[in-house]
PDB file of C-alpha atoms (C1' of nucleotides) in Angstrom:
ATOM      1  CA  MET A   1       7.751  26.850  20.124  1.00 54.00           C
ATOM      2  CA  THR A   2       6.786  23.351  21.174  1.00 53.00           C
ATOM      3  CA  ALA A   3       8.166  21.493  24.157  1.00 54.00           C
ATOM      4  CA  ARG A   4      11.373  19.547  23.528  1.00 62.00           C
ATOM      5  CA  LYS A   5       9.688  16.290  24.282  1.00 61.00           C
ATOM      6  CA  SER A   6       5.970  16.186  24.264  1.00 59.00           C
ATOM      7  CA  LEU A   7       3.877  14.175  26.620  1.00 56.00           C
ATOM      8  CA  SER A   8       2.817  11.839  23.840  1.00 54.00           C
ATOM      9  CA  GLN A   9       6.347  11.248  22.851  1.00 56.00           C
ATOM     10  CA  ARG A  10       7.393   9.966  26.200  1.00 59.00           C
ATOM     11  CA  LEU A  11       4.264   8.230  27.242  1.00 62.00           C
ATOM     12  CA  LEU A  12       2.189   7.048  24.335  1.00 80.00           C
ATOM     13  CA  ARG A  13       2.775   4.217  21.921  1.00 89.00           C
ATOM     14  CA  GLY A  14       0.928   3.875  18.657  1.00 89.00           C
ATOM     15  CA  ASP A  15      -1.544   1.086  18.221  1.00 92.00           C
ATOM     16  CA  LEU A  16      -1.784  -0.100  14.614  1.00 93.00           C
ATOM     17  CA  MET A  17      -4.876  -2.212  15.375  1.00 93.00           C
ATOM     18  CA  ALA A  18      -6.810   0.905  16.305  1.00 91.00           C
ATOM     19  CA  ALA A  19      -8.483   2.471  13.268  1.00 88.00           C
ATOM     20  CA  ALA A  20      -8.048   6.070  14.410  1.00 86.00           C
ATOM     21  CA  CYS A  21      -4.386   5.834  15.443  1.00 90.00           C
ATOM     22  CA  PRO A  22      -2.015   8.194  13.631  1.00 90.00           C
ATOM     23  CA  SER A  23       0.420   5.290  13.306  1.00 91.00           C
ATOM     24  CA  ARG A  24      -1.847   4.083  10.445  1.00 91.00           C
ATOM     25  CA  GLU A  25      -0.850   7.086   8.457  1.00 90.00           C
ATOM     26  CA  VAL A  26       2.816   6.515   8.994  1.00 92.00           C
ATOM     27  CA  LEU A  27       2.333   2.925   7.983  1.00 92.00           C
ATOM     28  CA  ARG A  28       0.678   3.911   4.814  1.00 91.00           C
ATOM     29  CA  HIS A  29       3.461   6.275   3.828  1.00 92.00           C
ATOM     30  CA  VAL A  30       6.168   3.806   4.665  1.00 93.00           C
ATOM     31  CA  THR A  31       4.507   0.758   3.070  1.00 92.00           C
ATOM     32  CA  SER A  32       3.179   2.669   0.044  1.00 91.00           C
ATOM     33  CA  ARG A  33       4.085   1.256  -3.299  1.00 90.00           C
ATOM     34  CA  TRP A  34       7.044   3.522  -3.782  1.00 93.00           C
ATOM     35  CA  GLY A  35       7.745   4.410  -0.179  1.00 94.00           C
ATOM     36  CA  VAL A  36       9.373   1.090   0.469  1.00 94.00           C
ATOM     37  CA  LEU A  37      11.562   1.377  -2.525  1.00 94.00           C
ATOM     38  CA  VAL A  38      12.592   4.956  -1.805  1.00 94.00           C
ATOM     39  CA  LEU A  39      13.618   4.112   1.726  1.00 95.00           C
ATOM     40  CA  ILE A  40      15.704   1.200   0.491  1.00 94.00           C
ATOM     41  CA  ALA A  41      17.330   3.257  -2.238  1.00 94.00           C
ATOM     42  CA  LEU A  42      18.257   6.053   0.191  1.00 95.00           C
ATOM     43  CA  GLU A  43      19.544   3.599   2.741  1.00 95.00           C
ATOM     44  CA  SER A  44      22.468   2.896   0.443  1.00 94.00           C
ATOM     45  CA  ARG A  45      23.333   6.533  -0.142  1.00 94.00           C
ATOM     46  CA  THR A  46      22.127  10.108  -0.659  1.00 94.00           C
ATOM     47  CA  CYS A  47      20.493  10.377  -4.036  1.00 93.00           C
ATOM     48  CA  ARG A  48      19.291  13.061  -6.368  1.00 93.00           C
ATOM     49  CA  PHE A  49      15.739  13.069  -7.695  1.00 93.00           C
ATOM     50  CA  SER A  50      16.540  11.725 -11.054  1.00 91.00           C
ATOM     51  CA  GLU A  51      18.912   9.154  -9.681  1.00 92.00           C
ATOM     52  CA  LEU A  52      16.086   7.736  -7.604  1.00 93.00           C
ATOM     53  CA  ARG A  53      13.854   7.785 -10.652  1.00 91.00           C
ATOM     54  CA  ARG A  54      16.376   5.681 -12.534  1.00 90.00           C
ATOM     55  CA  MET A  55      17.053   3.336  -9.628  1.00 91.00           C
ATOM     56  CA  ILE A  56      13.392   2.605  -8.943  1.00 91.00           C
ATOM     57  CA  GLY A  57      11.993   0.868 -11.985  1.00 89.00           C
ATOM     58  CA  GLY A  58       8.570   2.001 -13.115  1.00 88.00           C
ATOM     59  CA  VAL A  59       8.155   5.039 -10.860  1.00 90.00           C
ATOM     60  CA  SER A  60       6.806   8.180 -12.450  1.00 88.00           C
ATOM     61  CA  GLU A  61       8.095  11.601 -11.641  1.00 89.00           C
ATOM     62  CA  ARG A  62       4.803  12.584 -10.116  1.00 90.00           C
ATOM     63  CA  MET A  63       4.661   9.599  -7.766  1.00 90.00           C
ATOM     64  CA  LEU A  64       8.294   9.875  -6.810  1.00 92.00           C
ATOM     65  CA  ALA A  65       7.806  13.548  -5.879  1.00 93.00           C
ATOM     66  CA  GLN A  66       4.686  12.727  -3.944  1.00 91.00           C
ATOM     67  CA  THR A  67       6.273   9.882  -2.047  1.00 93.00           C
ATOM     68  CA  LEU A  68       9.308  11.961  -1.161  1.00 94.00           C
ATOM     69  CA  GLN A  69       7.023  14.696   0.201  1.00 92.00           C
ATOM     70  CA  TRP A  70       5.143  12.220   2.403  1.00 92.00           C
ATOM     71  CA  LEU A  71       8.375  10.886   3.792  1.00 93.00           C
ATOM     72  CA  GLU A  72       9.745  14.332   4.256  1.00 93.00           C
ATOM     73  CA  ARG A  73       6.745  15.413   6.160  1.00 92.00           C
ATOM     74  CA  ASP A  74       7.071  12.376   8.379  1.00 92.00           C
ATOM     75  CA  GLY A  75      10.646  13.418   9.051  1.00 93.00           C
ATOM     76  CA  LEU A  76      12.138  10.297   7.537  1.00 95.00           C
ATOM     77  CA  VAL A  77      13.700  11.911   4.531  1.00 95.00           C
ATOM     78  CA  SER A  78      15.499  15.264   4.289  1.00 94.00           C
ATOM     79  CA  ARG A  79      15.648  17.376   1.144  1.00 94.00           C
ATOM     80  CA  ARG A  80      18.528  19.622   0.409  1.00 93.00           C
ATOM     81  CA  ALA A  81      18.279  21.920  -2.604  1.00 91.00           C
ATOM     82  CA  LEU A  82      21.360  23.574  -3.968  1.00 88.00           C
ATOM     83  CA  GLU A  83      20.699  26.943  -5.476  1.00 83.00           C
ATOM     84  CA  VAL A  84      22.403  26.248  -8.713  1.00 84.00           C
ATOM     85  CA  VAL A  85      21.378  25.860 -12.304  1.00 76.00           C
ATOM     86  CA  PRO A  86      20.481  23.252 -13.378  1.00 81.00           C
ATOM     87  CA  PRO A  87      18.701  22.469 -10.135  1.00 84.00           C
ATOM     88  CA  HIS A  88      20.412  20.013  -7.821  1.00 89.00           C
ATOM     89  CA  VAL A  89      18.412  18.437  -5.033  1.00 92.00           C
ATOM     90  CA  GLU A  90      19.724  15.776  -2.738  1.00 93.00           C
ATOM     91  CA  TYR A  91      17.576  13.360  -0.740  1.00 95.00           C
ATOM     92  CA  SER A  92      18.866  11.529   2.267  1.00 95.00           C
ATOM     93  CA  LEU A  93      17.518   9.698   5.282  1.00 96.00           C
ATOM     94  CA  THR A  94      17.191  11.400   8.629  1.00 96.00           C
ATOM     95  CA  PRO A  95      18.286   9.449  11.691  1.00 96.00           C
ATOM     96  CA  LEU A  96      14.591   8.509  12.145  1.00 95.00           C
ATOM     97  CA  GLY A  97      14.483   7.458   8.522  1.00 95.00           C
ATOM     98  CA  ARG A  98      17.498   5.232   8.938  1.00 96.00           C
ATOM     99  CA  GLY A  99      15.555   3.444  11.664  1.00 96.00           C
ATOM    100  CA  VAL A 100      12.585   2.480   9.476  1.00 95.00           C
ATOM    101  CA  ALA A 101      14.714   1.933   6.392  1.00 96.00           C
ATOM    102  CA  ALA A 102      16.642  -0.729   8.228  1.00 96.00           C
ATOM    103  CA  LYS A 103      13.401  -2.606   9.094  1.00 96.00           C
ATOM    104  CA  VAL A 104      11.985  -2.115   5.646  1.00 95.00           C
ATOM    105  CA  ARG A 105      15.168  -3.461   4.151  1.00 95.00           C
ATOM    106  CA  VAL A 106      14.971  -6.652   6.122  1.00 96.00           C
ATOM    107  CA  LEU A 107      11.430  -7.187   4.875  1.00 95.00           C
ATOM    108  CA  ALA A 108      12.398  -6.386   1.353  1.00 95.00           C
ATOM    109  CA  ASP A 109      15.315  -8.803   1.547  1.00 95.00           C
ATOM    110  CA  TRP A 110      13.006 -11.555   2.718  1.00 95.00           C
ATOM    111  CA  ILE A 111      10.651 -10.922  -0.175  1.00 94.00           C
ATOM    112  CA  GLU A 112      13.441 -10.919  -2.729  1.00 94.00           C
ATOM    113  CA  GLU A 113      14.723 -14.172  -1.407  1.00 94.00           C
ATOM    114  CA  ASN A 114      11.336 -15.867  -1.212  1.00 94.00           C
ATOM    115  CA  THR A 115       9.467 -14.605  -4.222  1.00 92.00           C
ATOM    116  CA  ALA A 116      10.629 -17.527  -6.343  1.00 91.00           C
ATOM    117  CA  ARG A 117       9.170 -19.953  -3.808  1.00 91.00           C
ATOM    118  CA  ILE A 118       5.929 -17.999  -3.688  1.00 92.00           C
ATOM    119  CA  ALA A 119       5.693 -17.688  -7.462  1.00 90.00           C
ATOM    120  CA  ASP A 120       6.041 -21.432  -7.764  1.00 88.00           C
ATOM    121  CA  GLY A 121       2.843 -21.765  -5.893  1.00 86.00           C
ATOM    122  CA  TRP A 122       1.163 -19.483  -8.377  1.00 84.00           C
ATOM    123  CA  VAL A 123       1.947 -21.592 -11.373  1.00 80.00           C
ATOM    124  CA  ALA A 124       1.198 -24.825  -9.540  1.00 76.00           C
ATOM    125  CA  ALA A 125      -2.219 -23.573  -8.647  1.00 70.00           C
ATOM    126  CA  GLY A 126      -2.905 -21.903 -11.910  1.00 59.00           C
TER     127      GLY A 126
ATOM    128  CA  MET B   1       3.036 -32.045 -12.259  1.00 54.00           C
ATOM    129  CA  THR B   2       5.638 -29.468 -11.749  1.00 52.00           C
ATOM    130  CA  ALA B   3       9.202 -30.181 -10.700  1.00 54.00           C
ATOM    131  CA  ARG B   4       9.706 -30.308  -6.955  1.00 62.00           C
ATOM    132  CA  LYS B   5      12.117 -27.367  -6.988  1.00 61.00           C
ATOM    133  CA  SER B   6      11.976 -25.130 -10.035  1.00 59.00           C
ATOM    134  CA  LEU B   7      15.050 -23.614 -11.524  1.00 56.00           C
ATOM    135  CA  SER B   8      13.877 -20.192 -10.466  1.00 54.00           C
ATOM    136  CA  GLN B   9      13.494 -21.265  -6.900  1.00 56.00           C
ATOM    137  CA  ARG B  10      17.029 -22.451  -6.594  1.00 58.00           C
ATOM    138  CA  LEU B  11      18.817 -19.845  -8.734  1.00 61.00           C
ATOM    139  CA  LEU B  12      16.899 -16.617  -9.016  1.00 80.00           C
ATOM    140  CA  ARG B  13      16.393 -13.812  -6.491  1.00 89.00           C
ATOM    141  CA  GLY B  14      13.733 -11.232  -6.860  1.00 89.00           C
ATOM    142  CA  ASP B  15      14.671  -7.668  -7.612  1.00 91.00           C
ATOM    143  CA  LEU B  16      12.271  -5.131  -6.145  1.00 92.00           C
ATOM    144  CA  MET B  17      13.871  -2.317  -8.089  1.00 92.00           C
ATOM    145  CA  ALA B  18      12.877  -3.969 -11.401  1.00 90.00           C
ATOM    146  CA  ALA B  19       9.415  -2.896 -12.450  1.00 86.00           C
ATOM    147  CA  ALA B  20       8.469  -6.264 -14.015  1.00 85.00           C
ATOM    148  CA  CYS B  21       9.708  -8.476 -11.174  1.00 89.00           C
ATOM    149  CA  PRO B  22       7.025 -10.683  -9.541  1.00 90.00           C
ATOM    150  CA  SER B  23       8.420  -9.682  -6.176  1.00 91.00           C
ATOM    151  CA  ARG B  24       6.575  -6.387  -6.672  1.00 91.00           C
ATOM    152  CA  GLU B  25       3.348  -8.293  -6.477  1.00 90.00           C
ATOM    153  CA  VAL B  26       4.266 -10.024  -3.242  1.00 92.00           C
ATOM    154  CA  LEU B  27       5.362  -6.777  -1.771  1.00 92.00           C
ATOM    155  CA  ARG B  28       1.939  -5.227  -2.628  1.00 91.00           C
ATOM    156  CA  HIS B  29       0.031  -7.982  -0.961  1.00 92.00           C
ATOM    157  CA  VAL B  30       2.239  -8.006   2.161  1.00 93.00           C
ATOM    158  CA  THR B  31       2.381  -4.302   2.516  1.00 92.00           C
ATOM    159  CA  SER B  32      -1.199  -3.682   1.551  1.00 91.00           C
ATOM    160  CA  ARG B  33      -3.258  -1.645   3.998  1.00 90.00           C
ATOM    161  CA  TRP B  34      -4.682  -4.721   5.751  1.00 94.00           C
ATOM    162  CA  GLY B  35      -2.068  -7.251   4.728  1.00 94.00           C
ATOM    163  CA  VAL B  36       0.341  -5.945   7.340  1.00 94.00           C
ATOM    164  CA  LEU B  37      -2.203  -6.052  10.061  1.00 95.00           C
ATOM    165  CA  VAL B  38      -3.504  -9.492   9.171  1.00 95.00           C
ATOM    166  CA  LEU B  39       0.015 -10.939   9.273  1.00 96.00           C
ATOM    167  CA  ILE B  40       0.668  -9.371  12.631  1.00 95.00           C
ATOM    168  CA  ALA B  41      -2.591 -10.614  14.062  1.00 95.00           C
ATOM    169  CA  LEU B  42      -2.059 -14.127  12.802  1.00 96.00           C
ATOM    170  CA  GLU B  43       1.507 -14.133  14.135  1.00 95.00           C
ATOM    171  CA  SER B  44       0.113 -14.249  17.698  1.00 94.00           C
ATOM    172  CA  ARG B  45      -2.309 -17.031  17.061  1.00 94.00           C
ATOM    173  CA  THR B  46      -4.645 -18.818  14.668  1.00 95.00           C
ATOM    174  CA  CYS B  47      -7.778 -16.797  14.293  1.00 95.00           C
ATOM    175  CA  ARG B  48     -11.311 -17.063  12.838  1.00 95.00           C
ATOM    176  CA  PHE B  49     -12.561 -14.641  10.277  1.00 94.00           C
ATOM    177  CA  SER B  50     -14.722 -12.629  12.633  1.00 92.00           C
ATOM    178  CA  GLU B  51     -12.003 -12.666  15.259  1.00 93.00           C
ATOM    179  CA  LEU B  52      -9.623 -10.967  12.794  1.00 94.00           C
ATOM    180  CA  ARG B  53     -12.384  -8.548  11.916  1.00 92.00           C
ATOM    181  CA  ARG B  54     -12.693  -7.551  15.567  1.00 91.00           C
ATOM    182  CA  MET B  55      -8.990  -7.389  16.135  1.00 92.00           C
ATOM    183  CA  ILE B  56      -8.210  -5.212  13.201  1.00 93.00           C
ATOM    184  CA  GLY B  57      -9.997  -1.913  13.718  1.00 90.00           C
ATOM    185  CA  GLY B  58     -11.695  -0.438  10.645  1.00 89.00           C
ATOM    186  CA  VAL B  59     -11.418  -3.352   8.295  1.00 91.00           C
ATOM    187  CA  SER B  60     -14.489  -4.282   6.322  1.00 89.00           C
ATOM    188  CA  GLU B  61     -15.539  -7.908   5.723  1.00 90.00           C
ATOM    189  CA  ARG B  62     -14.940  -7.462   2.018  1.00 91.00           C
ATOM    190  CA  MET B  63     -11.424  -6.185   2.449  1.00 91.00           C
ATOM    191  CA  LEU B  64     -10.566  -8.728   5.031  1.00 94.00           C
ATOM    192  CA  ALA B  65     -11.769 -11.537   2.814  1.00 94.00           C
ATOM    193  CA  GLN B  66      -9.858 -10.070  -0.155  1.00 93.00           C
ATOM    194  CA  THR B  67      -6.634  -9.651   1.816  1.00 94.00           C
ATOM    195  CA  LEU B  68      -6.821 -13.185   3.210  1.00 95.00           C
ATOM    196  CA  GLN B  69      -7.274 -14.512  -0.309  1.00 93.00           C
ATOM    197  CA  TRP B  70      -4.193 -12.680  -1.566  1.00 93.00           C
ATOM    198  CA  LEU B  71      -2.144 -13.999   1.265  1.00 94.00           C
ATOM    199  CA  GLU B  72      -3.475 -17.474   0.854  1.00 94.00           C
ATOM    200  CA  ARG B  73      -2.592 -17.538  -2.843  1.00 92.00           C
ATOM    201  CA  ASP B  74       0.904 -16.308  -1.909  1.00 93.00           C
ATOM    202  CA  GLY B  75       1.167 -19.295   0.413  1.00 94.00           C
ATOM    203  CA  LEU B  76       1.560 -17.114   3.469  1.00 95.00           C
ATOM    204  CA  VAL B  77      -1.747 -17.894   5.093  1.00 95.00           C
ATOM    205  CA  SER B  78      -3.621 -21.202   5.367  1.00 95.00           C
ATOM    206  CA  ARG B  79      -7.340 -21.538   5.508  1.00 95.00           C
ATOM    207  CA  ARG B  80      -9.054 -24.409   7.253  1.00 94.00           C
ATOM    208  CA  ALA B  81     -12.800 -24.648   7.053  1.00 93.00           C
ATOM    209  CA  LEU B  82     -14.605 -26.970   9.395  1.00 90.00           C
ATOM    210  CA  GLU B  83     -17.766 -28.457   7.844  1.00 86.00           C
ATOM    211  CA  VAL B  84     -20.047 -27.443  10.622  1.00 87.00           C
ATOM    212  CA  VAL B  85     -23.004 -25.159  11.078  1.00 80.00           C
ATOM    213  CA  PRO B  86     -22.617 -22.354  11.713  1.00 85.00           C
ATOM    214  CA  PRO B  87     -19.452 -22.138   9.551  1.00 88.00           C
ATOM    215  CA  HIS B  88     -16.128 -22.229  11.345  1.00 91.00           C
ATOM    216  CA  VAL B  89     -13.012 -21.168   9.440  1.00 94.00           C
ATOM    217  CA  GLU B  90      -9.561 -20.849  10.909  1.00 95.00           C
ATOM    218  CA  TYR B  91      -6.797 -18.827   9.491  1.00 96.00           C
ATOM    219  CA  SER B  92      -3.133 -19.367  10.363  1.00 96.00           C
ATOM    220  CA  LEU B  93       0.320 -18.575   9.030  1.00 97.00           C
ATOM    221  CA  THR B  94       2.205 -21.115   6.950  1.00 97.00           C
ATOM    222  CA  PRO B  95       5.902 -21.543   7.684  1.00 97.00           C
ATOM    223  CA  LEU B  96       6.576 -19.155   4.887  1.00 95.00           C
ATOM    224  CA  GLY B  97       4.039 -16.751   6.385  1.00 96.00           C
ATOM    225  CA  ARG B  98       5.719 -16.906   9.726  1.00 96.00           C
ATOM    226  CA  GLY B  99       8.861 -15.698   7.976  1.00 96.00           C
ATOM    227  CA  VAL B 100       7.344 -12.510   6.574  1.00 95.00           C
ATOM    228  CA  ALA B 101       5.184 -11.910   9.578  1.00 96.00           C
ATOM    229  CA  ALA B 102       8.251 -11.705  11.791  1.00 97.00           C
ATOM    230  CA  LYS B 103       9.810  -9.009   9.590  1.00 96.00           C
ATOM    231  CA  VAL B 104       6.558  -7.152   9.229  1.00 95.00           C
ATOM    232  CA  ARG B 105       6.144  -7.230  13.011  1.00 96.00           C
ATOM    233  CA  VAL B 106       9.567  -5.656  13.559  1.00 96.00           C
ATOM    234  CA  LEU B 107       8.591  -2.806  11.177  1.00 95.00           C
ATOM    235  CA  ALA B 108       5.199  -2.415  12.857  1.00 95.00           C
ATOM    236  CA  ASP B 109       6.864  -2.277  16.242  1.00 95.00           C
ATOM    237  CA  TRP B 110       9.139   0.471  15.074  1.00 95.00           C
ATOM    238  CA  ILE B 111       6.209   2.476  13.696  1.00 94.00           C
ATOM    239  CA  GLU B 112       4.196   2.035  16.953  1.00 94.00           C
ATOM    240  CA  GLU B 113       7.189   3.204  18.963  1.00 94.00           C
ATOM    241  CA  ASN B 114       8.015   6.196  16.825  1.00 94.00           C
ATOM    242  CA  THR B 115       4.656   7.494  15.690  1.00 92.00           C
ATOM    243  CA  ALA B 116       4.552   9.948  18.570  1.00 91.00           C
ATOM    244  CA  ARG B 117       7.911  11.407  17.498  1.00 91.00           C
ATOM    245  CA  ILE B 118       6.770  11.638  13.923  1.00 92.00           C
ATOM    246  CA  ALA B 119       3.388  13.112  14.823  1.00 90.00           C
ATOM    247  CA  ASP B 120       5.175  15.807  16.804  1.00 87.00           C
ATOM    248  CA  GLY B 121       6.728  16.969  13.565  1.00 85.00           C
ATOM    249  CA  TRP B 122       3.302  17.215  11.987  1.00 83.00           C
ATOM    250  CA  VAL B 123       1.995  19.661  14.563  1.00 79.00           C
ATOM    251  CA  ALA B 124       5.194  21.613  14.677  1.00 74.00           C
ATOM    252  CA  ALA B 125       5.046  22.151  10.882  1.00 69.00           C
ATOM    253  CA  GLY B 126       1.282  22.682  10.801  1.00 57.00           C
TER     254      GLY B 126
ATOM    255  C1'  DC C   1     -40.986 -15.446  15.657  1.00 69.38           C
ATOM    256  C1'  DC C   2     -37.302 -12.467  15.331  1.00 69.38           C
ATOM    257  C1'  DT C   3     -32.602 -11.429  15.800  1.00 69.38           C
ATOM    258  C1'  DG C   4     -27.895 -12.250  15.619  1.00 69.38           C
ATOM    259  C1'  DA C   5     -23.785 -14.952  14.676  1.00 69.38           C
ATOM    260  C1'  DC C   6     -21.140 -17.085  11.171  1.00 69.38           C
ATOM    261  C1'  DA C   7     -18.159 -16.581   6.752  1.00 69.38           C
ATOM    262  C1'  DC C   8     -18.535 -15.105   3.205  1.00 69.38           C
ATOM    263  C1'  DT C   9     -20.041 -13.184  -2.192  1.00 69.38           C
ATOM    264  C1'  DA C  10     -21.934  -9.972  -5.630  1.00 69.38           C
ATOM    265  C1'  DA C  11     -23.062  -5.454  -7.096  1.00 69.38           C
ATOM    266  C1'  DC C  12     -22.346  -0.950  -6.842  1.00 69.38           C
ATOM    267  C1'  DA C  13     -20.372   3.717  -5.226  1.00 69.38           C
ATOM    268  C1'  DT C  14     -16.574   6.183  -3.780  1.00 69.38           C
ATOM    269  C1'  DT C  15     -11.923   7.344  -2.818  1.00 69.38           C
ATOM    270  C1'  DA C  16      -7.026   6.909  -3.334  1.00 69.38           C
ATOM    271  C1'  DT C  17      -3.422   6.130  -5.971  1.00 69.38           C
ATOM    272  C1'  DT C  18      -1.194   6.233 -10.156  1.00 69.38           C
ATOM    273  C1'  DG C  19      -0.258   7.527 -14.891  1.00 69.38           C
ATOM    274  C1'  DT C  20       0.174  11.078 -18.822  1.00 69.38           C
ATOM    275  C1'  DG C  21       1.249  15.038 -20.918  1.00 69.38           C
ATOM    276  C1'  DC C  22       2.563  19.693 -20.663  1.00 69.38           C
ATOM    277  C1'  DG C  23       5.096  23.679 -18.852  1.00 69.38           C
ATOM    278  C1'  DT C  24       9.067  25.885 -16.237  1.00 69.38           C
ATOM    279  C1'  DA C  25      13.890  28.305 -16.683  1.00 69.38           C
ATOM    280  C1'  DC C  26      18.274  27.678 -17.582  1.00 69.38           C
ATOM    281  C1'  DT C  27      22.490  25.145 -19.325  1.00 69.38           C
ATOM    282  C1'  DT C  28      25.476  22.032 -21.632  1.00 69.38           C
ATOM    283  C1'  DA C  29      26.148  18.970 -25.519  1.00 69.38           C
ATOM    284  C1'  DC C  30      25.577  18.039 -30.275  1.00 69.38           C
TER     285       DC C  30
ATOM    286  C1'  DG D   1      19.641  25.716 -33.188  1.00 69.38           C
ATOM    287  C1'  DT D   2      17.857  21.891 -31.181  1.00 69.38           C
ATOM    288  C1'  DA D   3      17.592  18.499 -27.930  1.00 69.38           C
ATOM    289  C1'  DA D   4      18.229  16.820 -23.493  1.00 69.38           C
ATOM    290  C1'  DG D   5      18.860  17.114 -18.613  1.00 69.38           C
ATOM    291  C1'  DT D   6      17.271  19.130 -14.121  1.00 69.38           C
ATOM    292  C1'  DA D   7      13.316  18.926 -10.341  1.00 69.38           C
ATOM    293  C1'  DC D   8       9.486  19.402 -10.175  1.00 69.38           C
ATOM    294  C1'  DG D   9       3.916  21.564 -10.318  1.00 69.38           C
ATOM    295  C1'  DC D  10      -0.552  21.285 -12.478  1.00 69.38           C
ATOM    296  C1'  DA D  11      -4.625  19.398 -14.825  1.00 69.38           C
ATOM    297  C1'  DC D  12      -6.859  15.679 -16.306  1.00 69.38           C
ATOM    298  C1'  DA D  13      -7.717  10.574 -17.125  1.00 69.38           C
ATOM    299  C1'  DA D  14      -7.561   6.002 -15.801  1.00 69.38           C
ATOM    300  C1'  DT D  15      -7.042   2.357 -12.789  1.00 69.38           C
ATOM    301  C1'  DA D  16      -6.785   0.212  -8.372  1.00 69.38           C
ATOM    302  C1'  DA D  17      -8.208  -0.123  -3.768  1.00 69.38           C
ATOM    303  C1'  DT D  18     -11.578   0.319  -0.613  1.00 69.38           C
ATOM    304  C1'  DG D  19     -16.176   1.017   1.387  1.00 69.38           C
ATOM    305  C1'  DT D  20     -21.359   0.106   1.515  1.00 69.38           C
ATOM    306  C1'  DT D  21     -25.220  -2.523   1.196  1.00 69.38           C
ATOM    307  C1'  DA D  22     -27.670  -6.399   0.609  1.00 69.38           C
ATOM    308  C1'  DG D  23     -28.064 -11.279   0.546  1.00 69.38           C
ATOM    309  C1'  DT D  24     -26.855 -16.590   1.388  1.00 69.38           C
ATOM    310  C1'  DG D  25     -28.296 -20.826   4.799  1.00 69.38           C
ATOM    311  C1'  DT D  26     -28.535 -22.669   9.204  1.00 69.38           C
ATOM    312  C1'  DC D  27     -29.026 -22.611  14.033  1.00 69.38           C
ATOM    313  C1'  DA D  28     -29.004 -21.002  18.992  1.00 69.38           C
ATOM    314  C1'  DG D  29     -31.074 -17.745  22.166  1.00 69.38           C
ATOM    315  C1'  DG D  30     -34.738 -14.692  23.755  1.00 69.38           C
TER     316       DG D  30
END
DNA sequence: CCTGACACTAACATTATTGTGCGTACTTAC
DNA sequence: GTAAGTACGCACAATAATGTTAGTGTCAGG
């Protein structure tokens, strides 16, 4: 068994500017193409696999599964499989996951609100 | 010449859940591996190319240039080249860029603070 | 004279990420 | 009986992102 709170947990802080820092890995999962969207979708409510697939336009089953596994390993998403037929699996955010999801959501909101402004620059510049 | 404020800018909001929405593109630039770090670095101050390169551990010149160009086209970063020798180029955030950078920074802070907790889960699970 | 700094670009090699199609094992709906 | 839904895993292909190397032109420092 591991200690309840490791030394690193109490003392160390990640440094994203450092190439070798593990925080880089977390960043990649969270900000991956579908990671952002999964976190946002799950922030609203617990979802099944195929619900997520329908909610998130353009995601393939393979990528959705992959992304969910990353986030699960990071302890941000929890998976609950019901032993029934047909299979029923529920994905939800962990307390930790709710933390990131909130931040991610704020960023996503900003992007949704400002995309039109940004896209105007694209057409103006050609 | 384009209209001062396009219809889309006043009326439409991006929808990240829609596969074809342009907001997806903005999201990709902002959350790209180096995009996040560039925005954070520039939030603290205007920087020269090689300063950014030194600040952001592990970034190659090619990727830094690429990322800066994406963000510049999106109107988030502005580039100012002084006509001197040796070349002197300054990168800074536009007002729009300051908007995203603030949101990105909050996310990055969260990750830096919680990476230790997350990484603990990695070792525990093996 | 030789090197390094500066801010890149172009060409090429290599990963990483993503997509596609198929298979699973069972059930309900048509 | 046939198709579709369920939640994926696996193999392979394609595309996107990233890295590596070399080169540009000028000038200051050793």
